[in-house]
Coordinates of C-alpha atoms and ligand atoms in Angstrom, one line a residue:
M74 CA 0.0 0.0 0.0
D75 CA 1.4 3.4 -0.9
M76 CA 1.3 6.6 1.2
E77 CA -1.0 8.3 -1.3
T78 CA -3.7 5.7 -0.5
I79 CA -3.0 5.8 3.2
T80 CA -3.4 9.5 3.4
S81 CA -6.4 9.8 1.1
K82 CA -8.8 9.9 4.1
R83 CA -10.0 12.8 6.3
L84 CA -8.9 11.1 9.5
I85 CA -6.1 8.7 10.4
M86 CA -5.9 7.3 14.0
I87 CA -2.5 5.9 15.1
S88 CA -2.9 3.6 18.0
G89 CA -0.9 0.8 19.8
K90 CA 0.6 -0.1 23.1
G91 CA 2.9 2.2 25.1
G92 CA 6.3 2.8 23.6
V93 CA 5.8 1.1 20.2
G94 CA 6.3 4.3 18.1
R95 CA 2.8 5.8 17.8
T96 CA 4.0 9.4 18.2
T97 CA 7.0 8.9 15.9
L98 CA 4.9 7.4 13.1
A99 CA 2.0 9.9 13.5
A100 CA 4.6 12.7 13.0
A101 CA 6.3 10.9 10.1
I102 CA 3.0 10.3 8.2
A103 CA 2.0 14.0 8.9
I104 CA 5.3 15.2 7.5
A105 CA 5.1 13.0 4.5
A106 CA 1.5 14.0 3.7
A107 CA 2.2 17.7 4.1
K108 CA 5.2 17.4 1.8
N109 CA 2.8 15.8 -0.7
G110 CA 0.7 18.9 -0.6
K111 CA -2.1 17.9 1.8
R112 CA -3.3 20.4 4.4
V113 CA -2.5 18.3 7.5
L114 CA -3.5 18.7 11.1
L115 CA -1.5 16.6 13.5
A116 CA -3.4 16.1 16.8
E117 CA -2.7 14.4 20.0
V118 CA -5.2 13.5 22.7
G119 CA -4.3 15.7 25.7
D120 CA -5.0 14.7 29.3
N121 CA -3.7 17.3 31.8
E122 CA -3.2 21.0 31.2
G123 CA 0.5 21.9 31.1
D124 CA 1.7 18.4 30.5
E125 CA 4.8 18.3 28.3
S126 CA 4.0 16.6 25.0
P127 CA 6.5 14.2 23.4
L128 CA 4.8 14.9 20.0
A129 CA 5.4 18.7 20.4
H130 CA 9.0 17.9 21.5
L131 CA 9.6 16.4 18.1
F132 CA 8.8 19.8 16.6
G133 CA 10.9 21.7 19.1
K134 CA 7.9 22.8 21.2
K135 CA 6.9 22.1 24.8
N136 CA 3.2 21.3 24.0
F137 CA 0.4 22.1 21.6
T138 CA -2.7 24.1 22.5
E139 CA -6.3 23.3 21.7
I140 CA -6.2 25.9 18.9
P141 CA -4.3 24.5 15.8
A142 CA -1.0 26.3 15.2
Q143 CA 1.1 26.3 12.1
L144 CA 4.2 24.1 12.3
D145 CA 5.4 24.1 8.8
Q146 CA 4.0 24.6 5.3
N147 CA 0.8 22.6 5.1
L148 CA 1.3 21.3 8.6
M149 CA -0.6 22.4 11.7
A150 CA -0.8 20.8 15.1
C151 CA -3.0 20.9 18.2
R152 CA -4.2 18.8 21.1
L153 CA -7.7 17.4 21.4
W154 CA -8.8 18.8 24.7
A155 CA -11.9 17.7 26.5
P156 CA -12.8 21.1 28.1
Q157 CA -12.5 22.7 24.6
G158 CA -15.0 20.1 23.3
H159 CA -17.4 20.7 26.1
K160 CA -17.2 24.4 25.6
L161 CA -17.8 24.1 21.9
F162 CA -20.7 21.8 22.5
L163 CA -22.3 24.2 25.0
Q164 CA -21.8 27.0 22.5
H165 CA -23.6 24.9 20.0
I166 CA -26.6 24.0 22.1
L167 CA -27.1 27.1 24.3
P168 CA -28.2 30.5 23.1
G169 CA -25.0 32.6 23.4
G170 CA -23.9 35.3 25.7
A171 CA -24.9 35.4 29.4
I172 CA -26.4 32.0 29.7
L173 CA -23.4 30.4 28.1
S174 CA -20.8 32.1 30.3
A175 CA -22.9 31.3 33.4
A176 CA -23.1 27.7 32.4
L177 CA -19.4 27.5 31.7
R178 CA -18.7 29.0 35.2
S179 CA -21.1 26.9 37.1
K180 CA -19.3 24.5 39.4
A181 CA -22.5 22.5 39.9
L182 CA -22.8 21.9 36.2
Q183 CA -19.2 21.0 35.9
A184 CA -19.4 18.5 38.8
F185 CA -22.6 17.1 37.3
L186 CA -21.1 16.7 33.8
T187 CA -17.8 15.2 35.0
A188 CA -19.8 12.4 36.7
A189 CA -21.6 11.6 33.4
P190 CA -20.4 8.5 31.5
S191 CA -17.7 9.1 28.9
F192 CA -17.6 12.8 29.7
C193 CA -14.0 13.2 28.8
E194 CA -14.2 11.1 25.6
M195 CA -17.3 13.1 24.6
G196 CA -15.2 16.3 24.9
W197 CA -12.4 14.9 22.7
F198 CA -14.9 13.6 20.3
Y199 CA -16.7 16.9 19.9
H200 CA -13.5 18.9 19.6
L201 CA -12.4 16.5 16.8
L202 CA -15.8 16.8 15.1
T203 CA -15.4 20.6 15.1
L204 CA -12.0 20.4 13.6
I205 CA -13.2 18.0 10.9
K206 CA -15.9 20.5 10.0
E207 CA -13.8 23.7 9.9
M208 CA -13.9 25.2 6.5
N209 CA -11.7 27.7 4.6
S210 CA -13.4 30.7 2.9
D211 CA -13.4 28.8 -0.4
G212 CA -15.6 26.1 1.2
Q213 CA -12.8 23.5 1.3
P214 CA -12.0 21.7 4.6
R215 CA -9.4 23.7 6.5
H216 CA -7.8 20.4 7.5
Q217 CA -7.9 17.9 4.6
L218 CA -6.3 15.2 6.7
I219 CA -6.3 14.9 10.5
I220 CA -3.8 12.5 12.0
I221 CA -4.3 11.6 15.6
D222 CA -1.6 10.3 17.9
M223 CA -4.0 8.2 20.0
P224 CA -3.6 7.6 23.7
A225 CA -3.0 4.1 25.2
T226 CA -5.1 1.2 24.1
G227 CA -7.9 1.5 26.7
H228 CA -8.6 5.2 25.9
T229 CA -8.5 4.4 22.2
L230 CA -11.3 1.9 22.4
A231 CA -13.3 4.1 24.8
L232 CA -13.1 6.8 22.1
T233 CA -14.0 4.6 19.1
T234 CA -16.9 2.8 20.9
L235 CA -18.2 6.0 22.3
P236 CA -20.8 6.9 19.7
K237 CA -22.3 3.4 19.6
I238 CA -22.7 3.2 23.3
L239 CA -23.9 6.7 24.0
I240 CA -26.4 6.7 21.2
R241 CA -27.9 3.5 22.6
L242 CA -28.0 5.1 26.1
I243 CA -29.3 8.6 25.3
R244 CA -31.3 7.9 22.1
S245 CA -32.0 11.5 21.0
G246 CA -31.1 15.1 21.5
P247 CA -28.1 17.3 20.6
I248 CA -25.5 14.9 22.0
V249 CA -26.8 12.1 19.8
D250 CA -26.9 14.4 16.8
A251 CA -23.3 15.3 17.3
L252 CA -22.3 11.6 17.8
S253 CA -24.2 10.6 14.7
E254 CA -22.5 13.2 12.7
G255 CA -19.1 12.1 14.0
Q256 CA -20.0 8.5 13.3
R257 CA -20.6 9.3 9.7
V258 CA -16.9 10.2 9.5
I259 CA -15.1 7.8 11.8
Y260 CA -17.0 4.7 10.7
D261 CA -16.8 5.5 7.0
P262 CA -13.9 3.6 5.3
D263 CA -13.6 6.3 2.6
K264 CA -13.1 8.9 5.3
S265 CA -11.3 7.3 8.1
S266 CA -8.8 4.6 8.9
S267 CA -7.2 3.3 12.0
W268 CA -3.6 2.0 12.1
V269 CA -2.0 -0.1 14.8
V270 CA 1.7 0.2 15.5
T271 CA 3.6 -2.7 17.0
L272 CA 7.1 -3.9 17.5
P273 CA 8.2 -7.1 15.8
E274 CA 8.2 -9.2 18.9
K275 CA 5.9 -11.9 20.2
L276 CA 4.1 -10.1 23.1
P277 CA 3.6 -6.8 21.3
V278 CA 2.3 -8.6 18.2
S279 CA -0.3 -10.5 20.4
E280 CA -1.3 -7.2 21.9
A281 CA -1.6 -5.5 18.5
L282 CA -3.8 -8.4 17.3
E283 CA -6.1 -7.9 20.3
L284 CA -6.3 -4.1 19.7
L285 CA -7.1 -4.8 16.0
E286 CA -9.9 -7.0 17.1
G287 CA -11.2 -4.4 19.5
L288 CA -11.1 -1.7 16.8
H289 CA -12.8 -4.0 14.3
A290 CA -15.6 -4.7 16.9
S291 CA -16.1 -1.0 17.4
N292 CA -16.7 -0.6 13.6
V293 CA -13.7 1.6 13.0
P294 CA -12.3 1.0 9.5
I295 CA -8.9 -0.7 9.8
G296 CA -6.0 0.7 7.7
G297 CA -3.4 -1.9 8.7
I298 CA -0.4 -2.5 10.9
F299 CA 2.9 -0.6 11.1
L300 CA 5.6 -3.2 12.1
N301 CA 8.0 -0.6 13.5
R302 CA 11.6 -0.8 14.4
F303 CA 12.2 -3.8 12.1
P304 CA 15.9 -4.7 12.5
Q305 CA 17.9 -4.6 9.3
N306 CA 19.1 -7.9 8.0
P307 CA 22.4 -7.4 6.1
F308 CA 22.9 -11.1 5.3
Q309 CA 22.3 -13.1 2.2
P310 CA 20.2 -16.2 2.8
D311 CA 23.1 -18.7 2.7
E312 CA 25.2 -16.4 5.0
F313 CA 22.2 -16.2 7.3
D314 CA 21.9 -20.0 7.6
T315 CA 25.6 -20.4 8.3
I316 CA 25.6 -17.7 10.9
N317 CA 22.5 -19.1 12.5
R318 CA 24.2 -22.5 12.9
I319 CA 27.2 -20.9 14.5
F320 CA 25.1 -18.8 16.9
N321 CA 23.1 -21.9 17.8
D322 CA 26.2 -23.7 18.9
H323 CA 28.2 -20.8 20.5
N324 CA 27.4 -18.0 22.9
I325 CA 29.3 -15.3 21.1
Y326 CA 29.0 -11.5 20.6
G327 CA 26.2 -10.5 18.3
K328 CA 24.0 -13.5 19.2
L329 CA 21.3 -11.3 20.8
S330 CA 21.1 -8.9 17.8
F331 CA 21.0 -11.8 15.4
Q332 CA 18.2 -13.5 17.3
R333 CA 16.3 -10.3 17.2
I334 CA 16.3 -10.5 13.4
I335 CA 14.9 -14.0 13.6
R336 CA 12.2 -13.0 16.1
S337 CA 11.2 -10.1 13.8
Q338 CA 10.9 -12.4 10.8
E339 CA 8.7 -14.7 12.9
A340 CA 6.6 -11.8 14.1
E341 CA 6.0 -10.8 10.4
K342 CA 5.2 -14.3 9.4
R343 CA 2.7 -14.6 12.2
L344 CA 0.9 -11.4 11.2
L345 CA 0.8 -12.5 7.6
K346 CA -0.8 -15.8 8.6
E347 CA -3.3 -14.5 11.2
I348 CA -4.6 -11.3 9.6
D349 CA -5.5 -10.0 6.2
V350 CA -4.7 -6.3 6.5
P351 CA -1.8 -4.3 5.0
I352 CA 1.4 -4.6 7.0
I353 CA 4.0 -1.8 6.6
K354 CA 7.5 -2.5 7.8
V355 CA 9.4 0.5 9.2
D356 CA 13.1 0.0 9.7
E357 CA 14.9 0.4 13.0
L358 CA 16.8 3.6 12.4
T359 CA 19.8 4.7 14.3
R360 CA 19.1 8.4 14.4
G361 CA 16.8 9.3 17.3
G362 CA 14.9 12.3 18.6
F363 CA 14.0 15.2 16.3
E364 CA 15.3 13.8 13.1
L365 CA 13.6 10.4 13.3
P366 CA 10.1 11.3 12.0
A367 CA 11.5 13.4 9.1
Q368 CA 13.9 10.5 8.2
I369 CA 11.0 8.0 8.2
A370 CA 8.9 10.4 6.2
Q371 CA 11.6 10.7 3.6
K372 CA 11.6 7.0 3.2
F373 CA 7.8 7.1 2.7
N374 CA 8.4 9.6 -0.2
P375 CA 7.9 8.4 -2.9
I376 CA 6.2 5.7 -1.1
T377 CA 5.9 2.1 -2.2
G378 CA 5.1 0.3 1.0
D379 CA 8.0 -0.9 3.1
V380 CA 10.3 1.8 4.6
Ligands
ATP168 N1 11.7 3.3 13.5 C1 12.4 3.6 14.7 N2 13.7 3.5 14.7 C2 14.4 3.8 15.9 N3 13.8 4.3 17.0 C3 12.5 4.4 17.0 C4 11.7 4.1 15.8 N4 10.4 4.4 16.1 C5 10.4 4.9 17.4 N5 11.6 4.9 17.9 C6 12.0 5.3 19.3 O1 11.2 4.6 20.2 C7 10.9 5.4 21.3 C8 9.4 5.3 21.5 O2 8.7 6.0 20.4 P1 7.4 6.9 20.5 O3 7.6 7.9 21.6 O4 7.1 7.3 19.2 O5 6.4 5.7 21.0 P2 4.9 5.9 21.6 O6 4.2 4.6 21.2 O7 4.4 7.2 21.2 O8 5.2 5.9 23.1 P3 4.3 6.4 24.3 O9 3.5 5.2 24.7 O10 5.3 6.8 25.4 O11 3.4 7.5 23.8 C9 11.4 6.8 21.0 O12 12.6 6.9 21.7 C10 11.6 6.8 19.5 O13 12.7 7.7 19.2
MG169 MG1 3.5 8.7 22.3

């Protein structure tokens, strides 16, 4: 699958277990798509105000705000922020001015709402919906493609199952209208896709398969899997077999790295056998930090699949 196809949606969600490379790949895809001329918004799901953001760090910033800011040509970034979503929602349903500011200031209302089921996810969801609907003066979407660096697995599924559960619970009214509108984007395979990032190791692959199942069950269209940090194999097949035999018999330097190559190949084989979704391998690169996403993005461009 090429990057053109991957980025042909309105929304891409990048999920996976902790530490697998979600943030790095979300940034890399955003950089690649922006270079290809798409107006991209890179978003992360924010939890606590003032938290430092690893995603923002990759772009030399401490954190992103709830208002999209320009990072580069064609590339904006923000955090999805529950209070911002709540505010936008109240603005939408309440007649403006005095009532609205009273409502927003009311501690009782805040306490009441915070106890409501999925309150936080609803805020993120509504904030996202507002960003999807933002238009330029020419009537074109302000953000052609929104890429979300999703939070840890539990939160991801809470967010993707939210519309289904709440609509069943509430049935009608403005919240349901907003959820249904969001559903029409996030459950539409032409508009949205969800990618799972995993490392090429046994346990992470098992966890990625579980997450994929959860996403599938929540009706989110699946893009595929990024098999990240795939170790490079510099050996020809005959060399590989010889070295494998030597390492099997002797505990010598390099054995661990060599076995990692074997485990990665096994992880790839397992994925190919057990699921029928695109798998994109991303090399383990030696350069870290700031330069990593741009380096991965460069390998995506022109994109043919593996990087
Ligand atoms: N392809 C790669 N090659 C080398 N290093 C990588 C690669 N992808 C990610 N890393 C490194 O792995 C570490 C974790 O990556 P990242 O922060 O993107 O993961 P994450 O899934 O967002 O983690 P978290 O759960 O903390 O949000 C970082 O130090 C990053 O530089
Ligand atoms: Mg991260």
